[in-house]
Tab-separated table of C-alpha atoms and ligand atoms in Angstrom:
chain	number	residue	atom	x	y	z
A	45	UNK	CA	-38.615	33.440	-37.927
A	46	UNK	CA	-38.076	29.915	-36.866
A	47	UNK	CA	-34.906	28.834	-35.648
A	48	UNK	CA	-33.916	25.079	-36.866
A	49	UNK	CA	-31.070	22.343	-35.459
A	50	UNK	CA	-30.297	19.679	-37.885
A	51	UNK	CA	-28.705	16.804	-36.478
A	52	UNK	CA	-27.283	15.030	-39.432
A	53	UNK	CA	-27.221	18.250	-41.308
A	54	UNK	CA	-24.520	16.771	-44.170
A	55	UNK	CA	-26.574	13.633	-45.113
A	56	UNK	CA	-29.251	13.704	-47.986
A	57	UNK	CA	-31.788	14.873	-45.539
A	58	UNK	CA	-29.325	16.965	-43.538
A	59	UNK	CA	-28.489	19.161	-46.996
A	60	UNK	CA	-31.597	19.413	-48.461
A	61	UNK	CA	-33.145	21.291	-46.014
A	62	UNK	CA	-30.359	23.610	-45.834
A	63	UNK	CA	-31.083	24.142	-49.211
A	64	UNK	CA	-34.571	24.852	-47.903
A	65	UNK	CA	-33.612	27.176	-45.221
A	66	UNK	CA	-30.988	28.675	-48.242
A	67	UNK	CA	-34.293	29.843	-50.554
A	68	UNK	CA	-36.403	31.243	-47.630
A	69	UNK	CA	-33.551	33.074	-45.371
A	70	UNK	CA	-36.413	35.333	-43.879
A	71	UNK	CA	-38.665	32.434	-42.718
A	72	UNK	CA	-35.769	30.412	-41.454
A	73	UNK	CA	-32.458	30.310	-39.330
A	74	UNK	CA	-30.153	27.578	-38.219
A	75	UNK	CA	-29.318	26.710	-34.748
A	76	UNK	CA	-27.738	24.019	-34.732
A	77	UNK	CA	-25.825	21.471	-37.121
A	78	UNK	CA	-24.220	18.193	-36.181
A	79	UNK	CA	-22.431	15.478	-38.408
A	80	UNK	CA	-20.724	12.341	-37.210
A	81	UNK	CA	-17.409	13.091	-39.413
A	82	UNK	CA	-18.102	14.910	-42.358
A	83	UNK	CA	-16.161	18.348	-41.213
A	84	UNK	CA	-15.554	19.342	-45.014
A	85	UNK	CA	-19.404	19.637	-45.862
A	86	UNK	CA	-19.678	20.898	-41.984
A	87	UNK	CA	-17.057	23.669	-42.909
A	88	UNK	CA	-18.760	24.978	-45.833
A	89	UNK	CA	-22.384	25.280	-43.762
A	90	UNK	CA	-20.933	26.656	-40.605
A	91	UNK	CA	-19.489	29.433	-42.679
A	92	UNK	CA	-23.023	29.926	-44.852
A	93	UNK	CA	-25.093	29.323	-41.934
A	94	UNK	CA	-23.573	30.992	-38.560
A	95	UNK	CA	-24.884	28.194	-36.453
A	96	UNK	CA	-24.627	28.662	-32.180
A	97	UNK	CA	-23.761	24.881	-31.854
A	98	UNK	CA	-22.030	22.245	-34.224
A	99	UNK	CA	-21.222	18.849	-33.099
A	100	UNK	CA	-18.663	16.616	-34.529
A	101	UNK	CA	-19.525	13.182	-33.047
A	102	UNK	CA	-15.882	11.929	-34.014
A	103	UNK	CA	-13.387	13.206	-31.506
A	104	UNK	CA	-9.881	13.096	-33.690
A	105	UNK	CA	-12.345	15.082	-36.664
A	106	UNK	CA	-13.976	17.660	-33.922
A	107	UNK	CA	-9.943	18.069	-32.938
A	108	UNK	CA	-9.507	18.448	-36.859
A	109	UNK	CA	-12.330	21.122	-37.599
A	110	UNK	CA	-11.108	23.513	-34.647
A	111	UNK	CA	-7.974	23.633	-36.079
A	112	UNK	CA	-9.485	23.836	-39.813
A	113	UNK	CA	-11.710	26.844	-38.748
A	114	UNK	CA	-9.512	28.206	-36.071
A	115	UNK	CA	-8.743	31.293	-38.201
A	116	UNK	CA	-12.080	32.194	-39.414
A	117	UNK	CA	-13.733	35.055	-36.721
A	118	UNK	CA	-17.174	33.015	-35.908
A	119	UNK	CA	-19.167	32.238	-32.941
A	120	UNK	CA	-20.240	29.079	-33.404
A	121	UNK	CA	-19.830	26.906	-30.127
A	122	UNK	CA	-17.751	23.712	-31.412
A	123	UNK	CA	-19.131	20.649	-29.617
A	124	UNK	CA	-18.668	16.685	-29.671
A	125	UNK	CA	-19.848	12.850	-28.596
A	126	UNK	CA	-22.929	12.060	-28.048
A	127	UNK	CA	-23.190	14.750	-25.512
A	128	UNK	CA	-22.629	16.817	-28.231
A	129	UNK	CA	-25.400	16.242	-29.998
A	130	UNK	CA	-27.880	16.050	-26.866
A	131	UNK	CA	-26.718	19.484	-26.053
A	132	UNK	CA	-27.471	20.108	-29.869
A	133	UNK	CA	-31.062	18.153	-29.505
A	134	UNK	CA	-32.306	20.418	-26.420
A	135	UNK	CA	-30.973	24.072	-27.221
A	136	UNK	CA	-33.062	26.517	-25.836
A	137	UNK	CA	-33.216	28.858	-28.599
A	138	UNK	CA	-34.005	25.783	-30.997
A	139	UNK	CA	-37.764	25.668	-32.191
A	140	UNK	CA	-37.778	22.797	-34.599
A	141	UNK	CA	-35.371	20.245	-34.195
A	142	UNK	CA	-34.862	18.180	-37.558
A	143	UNK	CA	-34.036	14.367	-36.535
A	144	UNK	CA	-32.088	13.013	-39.988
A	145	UNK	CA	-29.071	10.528	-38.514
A	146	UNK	CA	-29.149	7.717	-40.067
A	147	UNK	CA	-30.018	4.604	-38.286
A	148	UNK	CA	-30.474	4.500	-34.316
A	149	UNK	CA	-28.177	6.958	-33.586
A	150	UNK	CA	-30.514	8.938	-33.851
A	151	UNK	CA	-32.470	7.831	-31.326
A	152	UNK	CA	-31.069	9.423	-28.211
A	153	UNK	CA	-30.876	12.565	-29.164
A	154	UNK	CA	-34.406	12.816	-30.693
A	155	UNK	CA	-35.710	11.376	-27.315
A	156	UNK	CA	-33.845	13.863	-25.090
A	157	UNK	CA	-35.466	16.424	-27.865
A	158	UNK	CA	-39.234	14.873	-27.108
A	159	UNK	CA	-39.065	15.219	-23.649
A	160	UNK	CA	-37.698	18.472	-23.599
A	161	UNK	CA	-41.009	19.355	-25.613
A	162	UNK	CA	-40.016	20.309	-28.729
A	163	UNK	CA	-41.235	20.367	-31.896
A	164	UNK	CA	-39.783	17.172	-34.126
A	165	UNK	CA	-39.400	16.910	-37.634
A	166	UNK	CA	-38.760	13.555	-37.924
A	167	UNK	CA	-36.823	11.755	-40.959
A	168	UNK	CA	-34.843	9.189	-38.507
A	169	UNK	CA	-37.656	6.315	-39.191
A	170	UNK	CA	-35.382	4.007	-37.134
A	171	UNK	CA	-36.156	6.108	-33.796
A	172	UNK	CA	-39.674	5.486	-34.072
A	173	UNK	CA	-38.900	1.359	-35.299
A	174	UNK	CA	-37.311	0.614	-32.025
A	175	UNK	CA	-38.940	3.122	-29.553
A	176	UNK	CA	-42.647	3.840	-31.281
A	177	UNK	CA	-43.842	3.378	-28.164
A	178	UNK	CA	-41.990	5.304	-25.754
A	179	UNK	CA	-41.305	8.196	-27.958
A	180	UNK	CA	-45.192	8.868	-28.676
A	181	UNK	CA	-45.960	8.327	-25.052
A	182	UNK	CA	-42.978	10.638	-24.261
A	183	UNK	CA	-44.158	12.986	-26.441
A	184	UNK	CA	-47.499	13.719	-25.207
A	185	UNK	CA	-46.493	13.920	-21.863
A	186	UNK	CA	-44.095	16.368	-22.715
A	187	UNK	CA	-46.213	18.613	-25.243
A	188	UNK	CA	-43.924	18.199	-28.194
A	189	UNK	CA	-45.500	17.836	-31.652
A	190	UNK	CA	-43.724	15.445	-34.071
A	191	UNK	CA	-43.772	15.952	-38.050
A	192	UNK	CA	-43.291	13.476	-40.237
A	193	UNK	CA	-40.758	13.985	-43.090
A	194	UNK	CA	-40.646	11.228	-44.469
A	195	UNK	CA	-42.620	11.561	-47.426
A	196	UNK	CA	-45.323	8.430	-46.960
A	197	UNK	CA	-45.983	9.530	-43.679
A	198	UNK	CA	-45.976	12.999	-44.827
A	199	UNK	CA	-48.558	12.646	-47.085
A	200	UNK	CA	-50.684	10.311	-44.709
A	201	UNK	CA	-50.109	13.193	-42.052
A	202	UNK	CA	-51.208	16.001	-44.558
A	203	UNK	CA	-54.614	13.549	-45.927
A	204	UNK	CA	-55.668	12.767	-42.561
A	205	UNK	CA	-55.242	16.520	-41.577
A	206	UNK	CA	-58.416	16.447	-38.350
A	207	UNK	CA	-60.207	13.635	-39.065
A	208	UNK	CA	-57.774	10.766	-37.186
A	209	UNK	CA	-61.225	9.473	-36.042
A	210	UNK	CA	-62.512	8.452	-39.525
A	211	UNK	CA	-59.347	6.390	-40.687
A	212	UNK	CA	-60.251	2.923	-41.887
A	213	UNK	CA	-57.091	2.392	-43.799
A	214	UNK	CA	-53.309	3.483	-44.584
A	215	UNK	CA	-51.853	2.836	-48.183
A	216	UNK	CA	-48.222	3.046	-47.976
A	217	UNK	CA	-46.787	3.353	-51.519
A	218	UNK	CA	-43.151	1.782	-52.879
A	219	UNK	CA	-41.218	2.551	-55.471
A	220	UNK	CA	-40.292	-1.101	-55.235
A	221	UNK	CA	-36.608	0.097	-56.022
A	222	UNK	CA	-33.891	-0.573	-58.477
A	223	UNK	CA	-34.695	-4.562	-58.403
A	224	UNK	CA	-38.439	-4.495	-58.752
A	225	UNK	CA	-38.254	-6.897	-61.715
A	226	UNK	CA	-35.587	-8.922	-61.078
A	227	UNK	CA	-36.142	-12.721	-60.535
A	228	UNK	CA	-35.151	-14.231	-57.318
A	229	UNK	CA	-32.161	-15.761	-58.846
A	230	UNK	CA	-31.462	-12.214	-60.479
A	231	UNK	CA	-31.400	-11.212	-56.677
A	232	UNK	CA	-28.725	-13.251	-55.988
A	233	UNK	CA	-26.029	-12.115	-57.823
A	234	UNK	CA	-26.765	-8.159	-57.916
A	235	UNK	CA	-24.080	-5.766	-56.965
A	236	UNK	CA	-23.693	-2.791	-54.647
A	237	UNK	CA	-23.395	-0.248	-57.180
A	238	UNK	CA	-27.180	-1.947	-58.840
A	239	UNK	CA	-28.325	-1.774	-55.178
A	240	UNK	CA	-27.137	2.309	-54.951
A	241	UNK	CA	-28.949	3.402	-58.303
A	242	UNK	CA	-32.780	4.106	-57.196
A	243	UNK	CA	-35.020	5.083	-59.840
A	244	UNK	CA	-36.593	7.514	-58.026
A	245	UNK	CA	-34.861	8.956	-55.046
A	246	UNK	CA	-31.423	10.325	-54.473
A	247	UNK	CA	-30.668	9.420	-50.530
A	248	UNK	CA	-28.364	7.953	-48.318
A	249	UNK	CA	-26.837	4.833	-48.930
A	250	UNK	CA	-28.249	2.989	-45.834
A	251	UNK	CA	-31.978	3.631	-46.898
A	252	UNK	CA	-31.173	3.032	-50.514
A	253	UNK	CA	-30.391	-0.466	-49.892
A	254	UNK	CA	-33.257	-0.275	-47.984
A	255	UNK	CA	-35.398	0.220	-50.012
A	256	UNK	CA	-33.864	-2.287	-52.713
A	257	UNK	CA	-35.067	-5.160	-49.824
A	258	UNK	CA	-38.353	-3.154	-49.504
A	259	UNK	CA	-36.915	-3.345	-45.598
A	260	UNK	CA	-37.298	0.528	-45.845
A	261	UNK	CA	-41.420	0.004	-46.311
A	262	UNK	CA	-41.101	-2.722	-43.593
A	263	UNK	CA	-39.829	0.193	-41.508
A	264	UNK	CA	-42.013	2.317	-42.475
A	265	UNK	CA	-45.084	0.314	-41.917
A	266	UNK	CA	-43.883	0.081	-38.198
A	267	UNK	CA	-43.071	3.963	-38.143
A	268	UNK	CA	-47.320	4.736	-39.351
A	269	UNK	CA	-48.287	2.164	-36.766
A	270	UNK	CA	-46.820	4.486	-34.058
A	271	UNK	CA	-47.081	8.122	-35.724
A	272	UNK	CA	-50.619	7.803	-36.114
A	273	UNK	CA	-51.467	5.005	-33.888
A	274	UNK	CA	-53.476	2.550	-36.041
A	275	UNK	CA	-52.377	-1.572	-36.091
A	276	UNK	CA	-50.374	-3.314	-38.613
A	277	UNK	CA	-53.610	-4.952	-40.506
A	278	UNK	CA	-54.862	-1.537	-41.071
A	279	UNK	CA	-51.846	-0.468	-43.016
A	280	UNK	CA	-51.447	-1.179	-46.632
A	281	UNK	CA	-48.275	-1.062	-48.904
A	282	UNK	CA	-48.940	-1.263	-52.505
A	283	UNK	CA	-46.022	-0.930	-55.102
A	284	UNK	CA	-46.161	2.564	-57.267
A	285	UNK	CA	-43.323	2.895	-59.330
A	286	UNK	CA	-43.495	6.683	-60.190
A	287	UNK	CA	-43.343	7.739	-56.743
A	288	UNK	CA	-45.687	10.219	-57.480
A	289	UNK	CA	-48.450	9.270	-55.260
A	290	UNK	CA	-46.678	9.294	-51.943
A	291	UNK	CA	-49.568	7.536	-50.264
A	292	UNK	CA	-53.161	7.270	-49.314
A	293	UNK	CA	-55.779	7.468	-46.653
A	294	UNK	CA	-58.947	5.669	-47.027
A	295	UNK	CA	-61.574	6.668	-44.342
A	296	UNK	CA	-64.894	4.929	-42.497
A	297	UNK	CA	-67.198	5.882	-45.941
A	298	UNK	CA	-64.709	4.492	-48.356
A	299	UNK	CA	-63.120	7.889	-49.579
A	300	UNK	CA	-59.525	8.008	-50.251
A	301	UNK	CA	-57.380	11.193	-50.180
A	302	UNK	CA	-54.365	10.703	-51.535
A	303	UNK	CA	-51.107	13.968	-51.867
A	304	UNK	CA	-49.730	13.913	-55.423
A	305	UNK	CA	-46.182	15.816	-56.267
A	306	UNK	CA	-42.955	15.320	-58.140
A	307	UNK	CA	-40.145	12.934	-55.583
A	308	UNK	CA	-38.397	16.342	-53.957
A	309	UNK	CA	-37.683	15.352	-50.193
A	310	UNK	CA	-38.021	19.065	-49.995
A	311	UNK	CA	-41.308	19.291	-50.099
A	312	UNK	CA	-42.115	17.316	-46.844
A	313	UNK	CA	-38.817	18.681	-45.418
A	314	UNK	CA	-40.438	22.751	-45.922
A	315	UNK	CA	-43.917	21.291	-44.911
A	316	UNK	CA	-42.290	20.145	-41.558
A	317	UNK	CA	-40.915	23.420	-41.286
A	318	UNK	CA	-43.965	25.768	-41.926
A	319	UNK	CA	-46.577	23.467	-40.730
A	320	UNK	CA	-49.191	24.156	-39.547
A	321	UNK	CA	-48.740	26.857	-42.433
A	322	UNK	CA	-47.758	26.868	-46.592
A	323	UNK	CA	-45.500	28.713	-48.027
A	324	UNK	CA	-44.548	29.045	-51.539
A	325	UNK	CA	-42.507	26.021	-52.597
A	326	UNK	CA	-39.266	26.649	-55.087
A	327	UNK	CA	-39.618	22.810	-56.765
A	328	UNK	CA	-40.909	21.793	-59.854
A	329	UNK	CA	-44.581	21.199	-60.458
A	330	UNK	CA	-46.263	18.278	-61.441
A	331	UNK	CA	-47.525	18.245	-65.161
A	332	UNK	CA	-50.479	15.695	-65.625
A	333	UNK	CA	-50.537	16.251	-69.401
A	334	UNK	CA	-46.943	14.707	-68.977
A	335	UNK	CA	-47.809	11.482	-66.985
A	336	UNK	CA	-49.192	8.578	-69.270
A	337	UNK	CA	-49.608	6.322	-66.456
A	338	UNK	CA	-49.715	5.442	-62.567
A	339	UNK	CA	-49.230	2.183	-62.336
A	340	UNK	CA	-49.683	-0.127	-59.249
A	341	UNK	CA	-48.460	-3.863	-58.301
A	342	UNK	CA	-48.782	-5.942	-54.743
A	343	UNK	CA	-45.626	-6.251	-53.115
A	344	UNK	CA	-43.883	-9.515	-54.134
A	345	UNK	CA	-42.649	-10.702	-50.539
A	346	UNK	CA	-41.399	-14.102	-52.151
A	347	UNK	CA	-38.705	-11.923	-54.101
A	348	UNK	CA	-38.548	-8.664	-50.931
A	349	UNK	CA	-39.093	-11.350	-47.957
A	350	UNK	CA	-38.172	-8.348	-45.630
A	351	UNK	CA	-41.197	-6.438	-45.780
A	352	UNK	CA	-42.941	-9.712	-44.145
A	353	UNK	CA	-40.556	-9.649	-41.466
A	354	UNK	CA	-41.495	-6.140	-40.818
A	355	UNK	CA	-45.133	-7.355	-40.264
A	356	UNK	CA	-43.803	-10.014	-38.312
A	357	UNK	CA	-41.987	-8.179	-36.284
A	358	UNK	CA	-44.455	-5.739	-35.496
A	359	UNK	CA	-47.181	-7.984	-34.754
A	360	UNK	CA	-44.609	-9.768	-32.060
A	361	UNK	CA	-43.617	-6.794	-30.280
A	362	UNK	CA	-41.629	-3.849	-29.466
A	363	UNK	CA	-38.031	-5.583	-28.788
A	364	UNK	CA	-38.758	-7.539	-32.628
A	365	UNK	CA	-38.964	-4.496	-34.030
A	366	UNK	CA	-35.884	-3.478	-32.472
A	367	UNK	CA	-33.973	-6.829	-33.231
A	368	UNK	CA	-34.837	-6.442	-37.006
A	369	UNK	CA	-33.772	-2.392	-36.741
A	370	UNK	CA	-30.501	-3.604	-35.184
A	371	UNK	CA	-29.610	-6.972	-37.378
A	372	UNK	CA	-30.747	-5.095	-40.340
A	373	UNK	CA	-28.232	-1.640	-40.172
A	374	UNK	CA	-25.144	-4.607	-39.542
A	375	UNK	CA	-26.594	-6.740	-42.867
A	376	UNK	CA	-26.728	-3.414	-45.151
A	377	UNK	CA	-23.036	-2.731	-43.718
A	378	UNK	CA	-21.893	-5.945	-44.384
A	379	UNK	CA	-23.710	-5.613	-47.844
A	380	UNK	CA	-22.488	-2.258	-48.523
A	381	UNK	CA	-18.850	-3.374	-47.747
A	382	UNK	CA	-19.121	-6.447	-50.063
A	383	UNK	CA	-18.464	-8.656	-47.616
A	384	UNK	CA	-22.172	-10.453	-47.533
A	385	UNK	CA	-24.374	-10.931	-50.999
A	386	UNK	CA	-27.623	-8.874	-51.190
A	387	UNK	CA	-30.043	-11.848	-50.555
A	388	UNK	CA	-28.279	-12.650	-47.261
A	389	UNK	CA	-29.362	-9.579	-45.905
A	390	UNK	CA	-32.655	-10.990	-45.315
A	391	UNK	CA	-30.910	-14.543	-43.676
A	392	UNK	CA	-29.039	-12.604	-41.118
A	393	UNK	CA	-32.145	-10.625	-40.305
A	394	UNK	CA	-34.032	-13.557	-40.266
A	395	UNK	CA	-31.642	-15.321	-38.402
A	396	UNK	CA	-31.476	-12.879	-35.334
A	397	UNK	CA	-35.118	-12.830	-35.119
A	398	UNK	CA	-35.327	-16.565	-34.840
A	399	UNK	CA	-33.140	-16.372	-31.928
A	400	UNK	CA	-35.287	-13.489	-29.903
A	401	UNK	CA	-37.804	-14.113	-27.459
A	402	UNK	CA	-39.663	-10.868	-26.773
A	403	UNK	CA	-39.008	-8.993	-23.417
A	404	UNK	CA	-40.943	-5.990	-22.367
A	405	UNK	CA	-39.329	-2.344	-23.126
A	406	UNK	CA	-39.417	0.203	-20.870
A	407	UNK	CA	-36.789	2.737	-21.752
A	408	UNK	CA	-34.150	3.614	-23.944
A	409	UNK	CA	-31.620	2.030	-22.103
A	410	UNK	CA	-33.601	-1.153	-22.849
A	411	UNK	CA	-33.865	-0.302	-26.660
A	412	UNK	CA	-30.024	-0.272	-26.564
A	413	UNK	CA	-29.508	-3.465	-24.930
A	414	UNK	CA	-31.392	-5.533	-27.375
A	415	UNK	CA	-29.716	-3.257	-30.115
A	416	UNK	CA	-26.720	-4.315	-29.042
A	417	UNK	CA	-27.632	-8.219	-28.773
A	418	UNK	CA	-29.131	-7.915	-32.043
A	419	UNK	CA	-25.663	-6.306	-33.119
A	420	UNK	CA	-23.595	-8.836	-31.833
A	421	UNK	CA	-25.857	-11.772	-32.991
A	422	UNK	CA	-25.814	-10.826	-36.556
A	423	UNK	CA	-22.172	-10.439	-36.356
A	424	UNK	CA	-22.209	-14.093	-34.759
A	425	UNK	CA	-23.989	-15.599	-37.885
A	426	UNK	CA	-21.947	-13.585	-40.326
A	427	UNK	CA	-19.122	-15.228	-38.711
A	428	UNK	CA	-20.852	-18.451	-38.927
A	429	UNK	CA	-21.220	-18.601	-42.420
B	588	NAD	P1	-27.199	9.993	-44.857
B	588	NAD	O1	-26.358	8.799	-44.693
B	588	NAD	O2	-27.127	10.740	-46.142
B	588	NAD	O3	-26.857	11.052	-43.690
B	588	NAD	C1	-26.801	10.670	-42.366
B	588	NAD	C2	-26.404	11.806	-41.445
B	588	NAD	O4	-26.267	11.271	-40.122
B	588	NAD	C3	-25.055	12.458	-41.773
B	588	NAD	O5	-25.095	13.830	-41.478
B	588	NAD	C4	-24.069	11.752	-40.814
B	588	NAD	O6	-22.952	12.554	-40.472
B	588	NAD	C5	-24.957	11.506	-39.609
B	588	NAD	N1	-24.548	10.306	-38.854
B	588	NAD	C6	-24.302	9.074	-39.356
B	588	NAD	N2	-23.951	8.228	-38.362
B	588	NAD	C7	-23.979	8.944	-37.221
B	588	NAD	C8	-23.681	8.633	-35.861
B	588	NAD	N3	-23.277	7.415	-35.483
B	588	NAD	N4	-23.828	9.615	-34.943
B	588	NAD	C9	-24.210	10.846	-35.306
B	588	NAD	N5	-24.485	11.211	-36.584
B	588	NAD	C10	-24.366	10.267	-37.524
B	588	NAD	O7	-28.691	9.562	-44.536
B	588	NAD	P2	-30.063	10.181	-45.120
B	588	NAD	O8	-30.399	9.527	-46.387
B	588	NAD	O9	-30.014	11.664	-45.042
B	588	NAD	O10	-31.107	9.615	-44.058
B	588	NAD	C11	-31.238	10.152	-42.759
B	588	NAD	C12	-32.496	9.597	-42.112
B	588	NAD	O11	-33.642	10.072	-42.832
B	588	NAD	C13	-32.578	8.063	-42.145
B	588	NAD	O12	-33.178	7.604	-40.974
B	588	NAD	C14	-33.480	7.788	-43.341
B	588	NAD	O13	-34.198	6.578	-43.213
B	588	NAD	C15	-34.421	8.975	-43.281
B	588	NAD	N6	-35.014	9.310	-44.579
B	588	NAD	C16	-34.212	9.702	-45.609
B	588	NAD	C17	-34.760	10.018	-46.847
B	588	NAD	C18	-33.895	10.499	-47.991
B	588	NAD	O14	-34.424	10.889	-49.028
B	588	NAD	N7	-32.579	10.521	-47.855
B	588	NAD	C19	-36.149	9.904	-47.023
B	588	NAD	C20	-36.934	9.505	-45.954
B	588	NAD	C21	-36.368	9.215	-44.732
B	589	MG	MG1	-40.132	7.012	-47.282
């Protein structure tokens, strides 16, 4: 039996593997469970799950959800702030702590989890964006093991398997999102509700939009260089639009492994659980006699320039990476509360990046700072505008 703390258990992430800890009670049982507000959702797993901990990061909601649950007879220590959810993070009876906040709030508490040794299964890309370096380092001082869940790194995690030495090559694959075929002038003009409809994936707003920029691949490109430590011109990203090769390996003597399987973010979620082990999986199979066709384009970064200032970024250094994490989660807000078009995304990113020079990082207070000035600057040049 493993016990598992979810911090962002009522996102897309957050549910899904409580529907994976639902179908296999007797492998699995839940900590821990944290949510910024979302105390409806929270109510409803509390009473399913019996939790030890739950953190409400919002203190007038945590107020709200004592009262709410005040009458029901359960254990379940009721926590908040971001003390909350580093008490959540390093709980002793914990063995795998899933990291799925959204954007780098998740960072802290994932860090405090690494160096108290645990075992990660990471979803929160944007923790290893803007601290790659520290949290690997971190992490092998401190003995804990870190999973990929994301499903590109999943698979690339699952191909490589013990032969790190004979990498030659990552292939990340794209869906290349709801605007894949749209001109650049198309681009302009689409709306938030074209952005939120992927073809593929059903996820959280932030990384849907995301991955309508391709600015989730850039991410993601930056999250392999760290995970498996490998440099940016050894990793690939090649458009796929059936998602159903989540990506490739290619190794010194030119074989490629690849990990087929239908787009269920349960599947890497339950491999992060039972690794280094399988257990039967309760999602539907793939059917080749029902797929015509894989196809597979080059990424168009005229039409997705943020996937080039991924690149960028990484090849300049840890605080770029950083500035683009931070500029980029205020453009999507800005996007996602119409008050910036979808193309301007990219400008604001851009624009905060022009104005960085690269300093050197040495902790997670630093990684805040230069979040925060790459906050405030994107604010400045929405402002400007
Ligand atoms: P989501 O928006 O659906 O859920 C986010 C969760 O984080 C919620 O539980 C929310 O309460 C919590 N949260 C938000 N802001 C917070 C804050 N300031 N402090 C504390 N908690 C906060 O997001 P998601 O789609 O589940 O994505 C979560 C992470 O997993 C992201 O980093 C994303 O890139 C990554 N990821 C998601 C998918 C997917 O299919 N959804 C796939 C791969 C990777
Ligand atoms: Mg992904």
């Amino acid at each position: 039996m493993k016990n598992i703390t979810i911090l962002g258990s009522t996102g897309s992430i957050g549910t899904q593997a409580l529907d994976v800890i639902r179908k296999n009670r007797k492998d699995f049982n839940v900590s821990a469970l944290t949510t910024n507000s979302n105390i409806k959702i929270l109510y409803d797993q509390v009473l399913e799950f019996n939790p030890d901990i739950v953190v409400i990061v919002d203190y007038n909601k945590y107020k709200e959800f004592k009262t709410m649950i005040s009458n029901k007879d359960i254990k379940t220590q009721i926590l908040f702030g971001e003390e909350g959810l580093i008490e959540a993070a390093i709980y002793d009876k914990a063995d795998i702590i899933l990291s799925s906040i959204v954007g780098i709030a998740g960072l802290k508490p994932t860090f405090e989890a690494v160096k108290k040794g645990k075992t990660i299964a990471l979803a929160n890309k944007e923790t290893m964006v803007t601290a790659g370096r520290i949290i690997t380092e971190m992490a092998k001082e401190s003995n804990s093991t870190i999973i990929p869940v994301d499903s590109e790194h999943s698979a690339i995690f699952q191909c490589i398997g013990k032969e790190r030495k004979y990498v030659s090559r990552i292939i990340l694959t794209a869906s290349g999102g709801p605007f894949r075929n749209k001109t650049l002038q198309e681009l302009k003009s689409v709306t938030v509700s074209d952005a939120l409809k992927h073809p593929n994936w059903n996820m959280g707003k932030k990384i849907t939009v995301d991955s309508a920029t391709l600015m989730n691949k850039g991410l993601e490109v930056i999250e392999a260089r760290w995970l498996f430590d490998i440099e940016s011109e050894y990793i690939d990203v090649i458009i796929h639009p059936e998602s159903i090769i989540h990506s490739m390996v290619e190794f010194i003597d030119g074989v490629i492994l690849a990990q087929l399987g239908i787009p269920d973010m349960r599947i890497p979620i339950k491999y992060s659980f039972t690794y280094p082990e399988r257990t039967l999986g309760y999602v539907a199979r793939l059917d080749f006699s029902k797929i015509k066709n894989l196809n597979f384009e080059t990424p168009d970064v005229v039409r997705f320039p943020c996937l080039k200032l991924a690149y960028d970024a990484l090849k300049s250094g840890d605080s770029s990476c950083i500035v683009l994490n931070g500029a980029n989660e205020v453009a999507v807000n800005l996007f996602l509360q119409g008050k910036i078009g979808f193309t301007d995304i990219y400008y604001i990113v851009a624009g905060v990046l022009e104005k960085h020079i690269n300093v050197e990082i040495k902790s997670i207070e630093d990684v805040l700072e230069i979040d925060n000035w790459a906050r405030k600057i994107a604010y400045e040049l929405y402002n400007k505008r």
